[in-house]
PDB file of C-alpha atoms in Angstrom:
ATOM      1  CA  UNK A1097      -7.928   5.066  21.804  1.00  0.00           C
ATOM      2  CA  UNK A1098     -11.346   4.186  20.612  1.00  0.00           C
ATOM      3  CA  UNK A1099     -11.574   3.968  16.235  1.00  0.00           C
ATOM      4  CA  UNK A1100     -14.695   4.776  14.711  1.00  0.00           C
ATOM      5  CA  UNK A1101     -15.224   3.368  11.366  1.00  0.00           C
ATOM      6  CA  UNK A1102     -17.954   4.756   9.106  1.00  0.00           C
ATOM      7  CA  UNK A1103     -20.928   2.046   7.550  1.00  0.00           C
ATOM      8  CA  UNK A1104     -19.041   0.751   4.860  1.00  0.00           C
ATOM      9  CA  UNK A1105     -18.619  -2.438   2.834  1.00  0.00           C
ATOM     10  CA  UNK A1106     -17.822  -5.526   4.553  1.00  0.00           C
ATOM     11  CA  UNK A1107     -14.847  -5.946   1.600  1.00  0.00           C
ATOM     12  CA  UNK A1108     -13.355  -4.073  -1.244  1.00  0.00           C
ATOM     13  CA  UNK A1109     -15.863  -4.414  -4.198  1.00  0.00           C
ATOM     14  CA  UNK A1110     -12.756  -3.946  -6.243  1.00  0.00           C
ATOM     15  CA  UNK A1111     -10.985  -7.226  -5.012  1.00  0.00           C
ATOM     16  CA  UNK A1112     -14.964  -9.046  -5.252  1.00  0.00           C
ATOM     17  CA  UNK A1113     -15.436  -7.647  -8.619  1.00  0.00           C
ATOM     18  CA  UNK A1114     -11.753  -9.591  -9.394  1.00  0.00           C
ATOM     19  CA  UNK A1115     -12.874 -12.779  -7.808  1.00  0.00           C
ATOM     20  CA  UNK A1116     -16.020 -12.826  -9.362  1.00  0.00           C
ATOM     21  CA  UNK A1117     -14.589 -12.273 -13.020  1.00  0.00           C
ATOM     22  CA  UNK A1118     -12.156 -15.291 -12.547  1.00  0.00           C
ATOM     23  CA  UNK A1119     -14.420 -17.668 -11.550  1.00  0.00           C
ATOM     24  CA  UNK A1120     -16.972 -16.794 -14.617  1.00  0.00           C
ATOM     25  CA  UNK A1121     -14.113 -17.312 -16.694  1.00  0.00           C
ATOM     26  CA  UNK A1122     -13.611 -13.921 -18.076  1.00  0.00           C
ATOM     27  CA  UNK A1123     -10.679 -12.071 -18.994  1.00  0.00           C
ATOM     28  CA  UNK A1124     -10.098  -9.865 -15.827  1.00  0.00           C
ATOM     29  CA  UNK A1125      -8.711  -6.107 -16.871  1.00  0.00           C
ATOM     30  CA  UNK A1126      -6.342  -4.230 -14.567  1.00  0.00           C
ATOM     31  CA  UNK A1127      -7.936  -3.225 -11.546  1.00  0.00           C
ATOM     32  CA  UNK A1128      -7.350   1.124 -11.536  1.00  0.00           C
ATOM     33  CA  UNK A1129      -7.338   2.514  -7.460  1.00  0.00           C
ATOM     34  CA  UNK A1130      -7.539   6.584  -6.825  1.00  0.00           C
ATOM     35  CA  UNK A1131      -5.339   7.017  -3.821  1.00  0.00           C
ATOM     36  CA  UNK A1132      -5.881  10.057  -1.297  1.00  0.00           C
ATOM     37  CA  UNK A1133      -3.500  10.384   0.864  1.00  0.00           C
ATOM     38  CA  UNK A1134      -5.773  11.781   3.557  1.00  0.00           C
ATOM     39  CA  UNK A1135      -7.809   9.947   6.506  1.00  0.00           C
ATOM     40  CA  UNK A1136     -11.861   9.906   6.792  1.00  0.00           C
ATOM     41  CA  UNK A1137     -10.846  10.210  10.564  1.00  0.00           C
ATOM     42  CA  UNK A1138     -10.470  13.514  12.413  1.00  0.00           C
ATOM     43  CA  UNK A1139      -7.274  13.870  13.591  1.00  0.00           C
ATOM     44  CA  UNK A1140      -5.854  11.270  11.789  1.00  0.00           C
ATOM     45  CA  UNK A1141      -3.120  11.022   9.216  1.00  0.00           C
ATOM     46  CA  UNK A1142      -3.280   8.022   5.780  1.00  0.00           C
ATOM     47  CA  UNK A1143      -5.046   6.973   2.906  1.00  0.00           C
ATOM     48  CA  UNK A1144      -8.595   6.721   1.867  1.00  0.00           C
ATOM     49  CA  UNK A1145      -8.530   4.644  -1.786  1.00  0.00           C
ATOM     50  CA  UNK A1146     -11.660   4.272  -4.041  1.00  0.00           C
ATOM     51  CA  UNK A1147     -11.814   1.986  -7.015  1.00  0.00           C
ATOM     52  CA  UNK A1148     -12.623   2.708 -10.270  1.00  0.00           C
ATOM     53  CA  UNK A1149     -16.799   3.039  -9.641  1.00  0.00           C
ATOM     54  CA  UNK A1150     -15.951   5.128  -7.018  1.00  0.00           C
ATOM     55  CA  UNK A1151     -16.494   3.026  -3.910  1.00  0.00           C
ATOM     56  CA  UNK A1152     -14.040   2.622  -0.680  1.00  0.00           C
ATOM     57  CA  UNK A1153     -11.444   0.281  -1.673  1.00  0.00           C
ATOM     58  CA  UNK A1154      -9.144   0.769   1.298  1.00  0.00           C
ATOM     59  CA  UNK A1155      -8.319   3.050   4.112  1.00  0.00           C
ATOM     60  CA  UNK A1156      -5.352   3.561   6.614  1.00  0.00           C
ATOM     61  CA  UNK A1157      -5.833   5.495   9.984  1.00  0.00           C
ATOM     62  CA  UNK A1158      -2.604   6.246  11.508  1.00  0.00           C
ATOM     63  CA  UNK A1159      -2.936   7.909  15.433  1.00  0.00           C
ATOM     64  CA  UNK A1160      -0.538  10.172  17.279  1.00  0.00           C
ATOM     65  CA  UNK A1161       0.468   6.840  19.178  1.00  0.00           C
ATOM     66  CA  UNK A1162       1.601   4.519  15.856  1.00  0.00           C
ATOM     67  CA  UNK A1163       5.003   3.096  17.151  1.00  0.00           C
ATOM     68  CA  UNK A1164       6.592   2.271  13.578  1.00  0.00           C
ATOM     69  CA  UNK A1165       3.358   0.557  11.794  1.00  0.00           C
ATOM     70  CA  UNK A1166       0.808   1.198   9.662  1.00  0.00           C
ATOM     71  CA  UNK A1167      -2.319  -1.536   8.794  1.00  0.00           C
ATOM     72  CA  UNK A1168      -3.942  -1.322   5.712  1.00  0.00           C
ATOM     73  CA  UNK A1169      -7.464  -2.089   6.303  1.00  0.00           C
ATOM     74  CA  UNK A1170     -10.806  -3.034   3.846  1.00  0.00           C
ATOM     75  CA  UNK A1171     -13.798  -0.785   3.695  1.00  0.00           C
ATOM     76  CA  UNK A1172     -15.172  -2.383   7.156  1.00  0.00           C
ATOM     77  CA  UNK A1173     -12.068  -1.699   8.995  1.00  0.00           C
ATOM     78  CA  UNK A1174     -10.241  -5.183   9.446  1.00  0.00           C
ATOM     79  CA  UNK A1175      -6.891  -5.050   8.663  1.00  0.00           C
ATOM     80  CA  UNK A1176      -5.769  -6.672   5.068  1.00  0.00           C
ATOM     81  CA  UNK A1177      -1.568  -6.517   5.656  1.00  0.00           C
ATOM     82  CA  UNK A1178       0.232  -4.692   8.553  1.00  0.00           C
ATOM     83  CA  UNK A1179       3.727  -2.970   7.525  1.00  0.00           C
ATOM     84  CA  UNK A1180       6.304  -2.310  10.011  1.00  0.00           C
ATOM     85  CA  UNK A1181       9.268  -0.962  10.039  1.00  0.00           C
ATOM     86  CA  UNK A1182      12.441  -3.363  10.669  1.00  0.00           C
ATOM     87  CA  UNK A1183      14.418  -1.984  13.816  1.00  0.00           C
ATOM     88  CA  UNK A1184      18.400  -2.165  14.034  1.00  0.00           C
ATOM     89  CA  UNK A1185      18.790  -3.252   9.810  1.00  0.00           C
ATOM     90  CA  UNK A1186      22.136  -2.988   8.756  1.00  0.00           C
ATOM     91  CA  UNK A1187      21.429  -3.125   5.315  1.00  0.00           C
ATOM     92  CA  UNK A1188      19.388  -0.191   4.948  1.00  0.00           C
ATOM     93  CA  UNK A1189      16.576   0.939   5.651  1.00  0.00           C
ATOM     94  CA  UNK A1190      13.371  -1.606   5.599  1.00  0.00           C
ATOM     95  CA  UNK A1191       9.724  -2.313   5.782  1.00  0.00           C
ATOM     96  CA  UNK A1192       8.318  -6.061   6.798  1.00  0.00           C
ATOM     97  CA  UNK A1193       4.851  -6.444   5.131  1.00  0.00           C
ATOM     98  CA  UNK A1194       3.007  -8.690   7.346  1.00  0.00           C
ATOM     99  CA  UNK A1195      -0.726 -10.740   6.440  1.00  0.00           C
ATOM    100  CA  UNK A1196      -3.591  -9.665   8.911  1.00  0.00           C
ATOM    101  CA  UNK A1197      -3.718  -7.218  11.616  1.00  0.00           C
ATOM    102  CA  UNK A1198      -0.843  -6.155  14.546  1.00  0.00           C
ATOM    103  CA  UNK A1199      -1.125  -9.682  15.816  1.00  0.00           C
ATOM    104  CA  UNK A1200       1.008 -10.802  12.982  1.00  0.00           C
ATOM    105  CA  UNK A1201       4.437 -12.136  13.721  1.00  0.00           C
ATOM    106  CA  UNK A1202       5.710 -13.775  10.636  1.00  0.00           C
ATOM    107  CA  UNK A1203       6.314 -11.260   7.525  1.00  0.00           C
ATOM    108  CA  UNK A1204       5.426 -12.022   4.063  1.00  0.00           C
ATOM    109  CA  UNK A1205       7.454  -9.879   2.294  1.00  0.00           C
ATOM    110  CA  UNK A1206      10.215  -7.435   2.925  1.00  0.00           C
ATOM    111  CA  UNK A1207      10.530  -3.999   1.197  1.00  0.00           C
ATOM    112  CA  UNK A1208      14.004  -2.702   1.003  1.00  0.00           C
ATOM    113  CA  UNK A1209      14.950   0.756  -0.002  1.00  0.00           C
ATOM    114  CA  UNK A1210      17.653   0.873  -3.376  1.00  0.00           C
ATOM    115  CA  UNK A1211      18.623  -2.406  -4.885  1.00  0.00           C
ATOM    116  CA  UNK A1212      21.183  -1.078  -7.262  1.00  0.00           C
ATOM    117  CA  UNK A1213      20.738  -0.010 -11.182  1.00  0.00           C
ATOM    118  CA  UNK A1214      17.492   2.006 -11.691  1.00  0.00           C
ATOM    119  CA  UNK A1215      15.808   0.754  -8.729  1.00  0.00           C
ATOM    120  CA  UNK A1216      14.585   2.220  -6.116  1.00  0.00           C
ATOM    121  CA  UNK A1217      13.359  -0.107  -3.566  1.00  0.00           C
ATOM    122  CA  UNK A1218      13.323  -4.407  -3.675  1.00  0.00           C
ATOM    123  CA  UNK A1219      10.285  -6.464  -2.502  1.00  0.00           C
ATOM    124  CA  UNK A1220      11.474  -9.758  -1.924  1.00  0.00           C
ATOM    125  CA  UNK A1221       9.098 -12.592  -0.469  1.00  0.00           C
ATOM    126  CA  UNK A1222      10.319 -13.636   3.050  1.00  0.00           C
ATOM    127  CA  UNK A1223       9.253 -17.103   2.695  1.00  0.00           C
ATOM    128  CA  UNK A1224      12.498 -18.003   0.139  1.00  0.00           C
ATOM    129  CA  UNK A1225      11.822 -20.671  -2.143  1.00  0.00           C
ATOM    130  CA  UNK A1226      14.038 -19.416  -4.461  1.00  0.00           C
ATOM    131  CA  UNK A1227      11.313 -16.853  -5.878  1.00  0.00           C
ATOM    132  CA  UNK A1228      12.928 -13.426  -7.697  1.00  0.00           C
ATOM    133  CA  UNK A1229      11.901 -10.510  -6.182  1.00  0.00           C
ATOM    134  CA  UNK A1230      10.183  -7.388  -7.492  1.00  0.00           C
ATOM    135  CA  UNK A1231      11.883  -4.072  -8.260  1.00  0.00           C
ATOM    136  CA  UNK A1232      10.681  -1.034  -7.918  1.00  0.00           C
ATOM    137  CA  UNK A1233      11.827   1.777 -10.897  1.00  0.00           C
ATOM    138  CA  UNK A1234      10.910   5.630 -11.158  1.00  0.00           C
ATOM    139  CA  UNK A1235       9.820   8.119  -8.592  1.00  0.00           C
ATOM    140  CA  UNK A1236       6.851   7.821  -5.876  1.00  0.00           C
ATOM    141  CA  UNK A1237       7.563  11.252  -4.931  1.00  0.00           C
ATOM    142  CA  UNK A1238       6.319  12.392  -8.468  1.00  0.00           C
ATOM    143  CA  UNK A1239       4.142   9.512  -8.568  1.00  0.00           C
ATOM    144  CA  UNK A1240       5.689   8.019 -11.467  1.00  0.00           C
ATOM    145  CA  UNK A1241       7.261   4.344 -10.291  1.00  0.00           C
ATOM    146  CA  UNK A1242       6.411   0.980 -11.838  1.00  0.00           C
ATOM    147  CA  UNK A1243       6.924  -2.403 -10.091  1.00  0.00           C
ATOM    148  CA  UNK A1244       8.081  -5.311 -12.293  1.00  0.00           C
ATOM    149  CA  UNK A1245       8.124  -8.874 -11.541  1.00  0.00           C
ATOM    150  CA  UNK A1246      11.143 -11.138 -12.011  1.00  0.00           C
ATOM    151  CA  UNK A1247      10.692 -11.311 -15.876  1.00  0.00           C
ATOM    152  CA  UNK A1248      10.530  -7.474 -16.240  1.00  0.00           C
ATOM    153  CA  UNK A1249       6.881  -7.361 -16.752  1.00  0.00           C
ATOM    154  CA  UNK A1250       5.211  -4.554 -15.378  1.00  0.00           C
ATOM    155  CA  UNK A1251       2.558  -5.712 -12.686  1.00  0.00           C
ATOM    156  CA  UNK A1252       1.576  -2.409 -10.908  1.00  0.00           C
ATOM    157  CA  UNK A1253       2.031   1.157 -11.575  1.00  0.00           C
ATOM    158  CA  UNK A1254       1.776   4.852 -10.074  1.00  0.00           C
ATOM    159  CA  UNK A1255       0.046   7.086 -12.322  1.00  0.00           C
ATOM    160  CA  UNK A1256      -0.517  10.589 -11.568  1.00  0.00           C
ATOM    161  CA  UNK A1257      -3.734  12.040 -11.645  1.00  0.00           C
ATOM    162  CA  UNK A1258      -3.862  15.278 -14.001  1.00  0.00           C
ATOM    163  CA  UNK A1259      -4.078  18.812 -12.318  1.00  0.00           C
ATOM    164  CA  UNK A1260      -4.768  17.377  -8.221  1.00  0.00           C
ATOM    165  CA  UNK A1261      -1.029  17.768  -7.531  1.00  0.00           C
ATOM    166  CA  UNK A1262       0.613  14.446  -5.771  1.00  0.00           C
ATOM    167  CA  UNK A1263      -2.136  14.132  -2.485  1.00  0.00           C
ATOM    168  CA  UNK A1264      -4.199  12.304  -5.026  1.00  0.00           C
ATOM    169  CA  UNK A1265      -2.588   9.413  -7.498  1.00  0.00           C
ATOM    170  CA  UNK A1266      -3.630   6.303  -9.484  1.00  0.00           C
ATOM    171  CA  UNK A1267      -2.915   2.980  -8.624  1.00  0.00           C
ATOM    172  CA  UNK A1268      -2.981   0.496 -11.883  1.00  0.00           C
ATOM    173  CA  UNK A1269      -2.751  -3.184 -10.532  1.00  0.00           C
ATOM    174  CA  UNK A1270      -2.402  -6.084 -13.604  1.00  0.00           C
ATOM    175  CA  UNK A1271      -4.458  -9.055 -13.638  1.00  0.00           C
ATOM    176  CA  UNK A1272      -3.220 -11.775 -11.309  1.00  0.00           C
ATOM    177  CA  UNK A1273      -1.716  -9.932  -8.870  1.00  0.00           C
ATOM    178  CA  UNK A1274      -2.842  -9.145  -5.241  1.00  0.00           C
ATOM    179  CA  UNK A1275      -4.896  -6.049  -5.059  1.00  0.00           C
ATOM    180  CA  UNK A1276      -4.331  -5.444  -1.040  1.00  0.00           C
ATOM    181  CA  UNK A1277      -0.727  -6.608  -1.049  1.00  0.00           C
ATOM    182  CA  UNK A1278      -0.160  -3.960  -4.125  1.00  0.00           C
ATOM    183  CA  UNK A1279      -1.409  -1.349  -1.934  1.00  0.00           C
ATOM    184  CA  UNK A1280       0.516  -2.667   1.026  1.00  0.00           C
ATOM    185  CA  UNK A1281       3.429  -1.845  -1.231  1.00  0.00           C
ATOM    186  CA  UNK A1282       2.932   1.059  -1.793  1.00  0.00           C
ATOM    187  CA  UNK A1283       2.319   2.287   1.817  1.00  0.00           C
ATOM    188  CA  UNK A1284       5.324   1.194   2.494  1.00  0.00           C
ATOM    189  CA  UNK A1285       7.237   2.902  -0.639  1.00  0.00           C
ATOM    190  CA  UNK A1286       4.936   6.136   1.539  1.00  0.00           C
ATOM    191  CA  UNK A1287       7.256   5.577   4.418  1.00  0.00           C
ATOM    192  CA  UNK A1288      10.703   5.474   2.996  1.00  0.00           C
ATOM    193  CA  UNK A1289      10.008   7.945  -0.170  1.00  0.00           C
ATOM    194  CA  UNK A1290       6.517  10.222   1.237  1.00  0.00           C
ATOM    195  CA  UNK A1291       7.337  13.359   2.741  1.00  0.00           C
ATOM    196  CA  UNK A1292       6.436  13.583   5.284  1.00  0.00           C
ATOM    197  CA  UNK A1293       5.547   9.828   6.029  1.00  0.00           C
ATOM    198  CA  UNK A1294       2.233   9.046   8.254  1.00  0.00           C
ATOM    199  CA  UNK A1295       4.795   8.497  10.720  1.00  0.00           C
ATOM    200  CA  UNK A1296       7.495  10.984  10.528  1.00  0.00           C
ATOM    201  CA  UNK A1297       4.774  13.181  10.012  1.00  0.00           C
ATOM    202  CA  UNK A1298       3.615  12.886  13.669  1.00  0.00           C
ATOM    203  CA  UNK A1299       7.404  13.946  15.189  1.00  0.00           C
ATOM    204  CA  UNK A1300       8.055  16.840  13.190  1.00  0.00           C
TER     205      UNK A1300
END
């Protein structure tokens, strides 16, 4: 099936602006994403995400023949991380975020549902190295989770956005941490937690 992107930026401006402030040496603020959950595509099912001055951040475009994936993809539609879901886990369910596009074979991170105590989902690099993973606390079906980091500091958050009901949310992304592979997160957190999901969506 042919996929017709719209004349867009080549990247996000969001992750440029971010760039561009650490290499002038200034203090870089949290970078603050509006999340739709609806495609610019017709017939399509995802996200469209702006940043803060409004411009396309991000988009996902999931089609009728998705077979348990969905790419996150800059304004110019090349794909940032690629999140599958991992067949036949017997520890619960789980989503493998991978780096690039569908040619991707080796996951960077893993994204388990539960994880005991308040949390309600793990991300835990795949490379190993002995590096703590992040938890996941709250509710993404209210839009009201945090992620913290392995010293309990918060380094992303869904926010809801007042009176738009829970199509449209915030997400609040702290200095130093990857933009794209925040929102790769959280497309994941879509599948196990959204209802429907951009997949299940497509078989009910």
């Amino acid at each position: 099936m042919t996929k017709v992107h719209p004349n867009v930026p080549s990247t996000s401006p969001a992750v440029e602006r971010a760039a561009a402030a650490r290499l002038a040496g200034e203090e870089e603020e949290a970078t603050s994403l509006t999340v739709w959950c609806k495609s610019l595509l017709f017939n399509c099912r995802g996200f469209t995400v702006f940043d803060a001055r409004g411009d396309l951040a991000y988009r996902v475009d999931t089609y009728d023949d998705a077979e348990g994936e969905v790419v996150l993809m800059d304004p110019a539609g090349r794909p940032a991380f690629t999140v599958r879901r991992k067949r036949l886990s017997l520890s619960g369910e789980q989503w493998l975020i991978f780096s690039g596009g569908e040619e991707a074979r080796r996951p960077v991170y893993a994204v388990k549902r539960g994880g005991g105590g308040k949390s309600m989902a793990r991300v835990a690099p795949c490379a190993g190295g002995g590096a703590a993973p992040f938890e996941v606390e709250g509710s993404y079906g209210r839009r009201r989770c945090v992620v913290y980091d392995g010293e309990r500091r918060a380094v992303a958050e869904v926010q809801p956005k007042e009176a738009v009901g829970t199509d449209v949310f915030r997400l609040v992304v702290q200095p130093g941490v990857d933009v794209s592979l925040a929102m790769a997160v959280v497309v994941a957190l879509d599948q196990m937690f959204g209802r429907p999901s951009l997949l299940r969506s497509w078989s009910s």
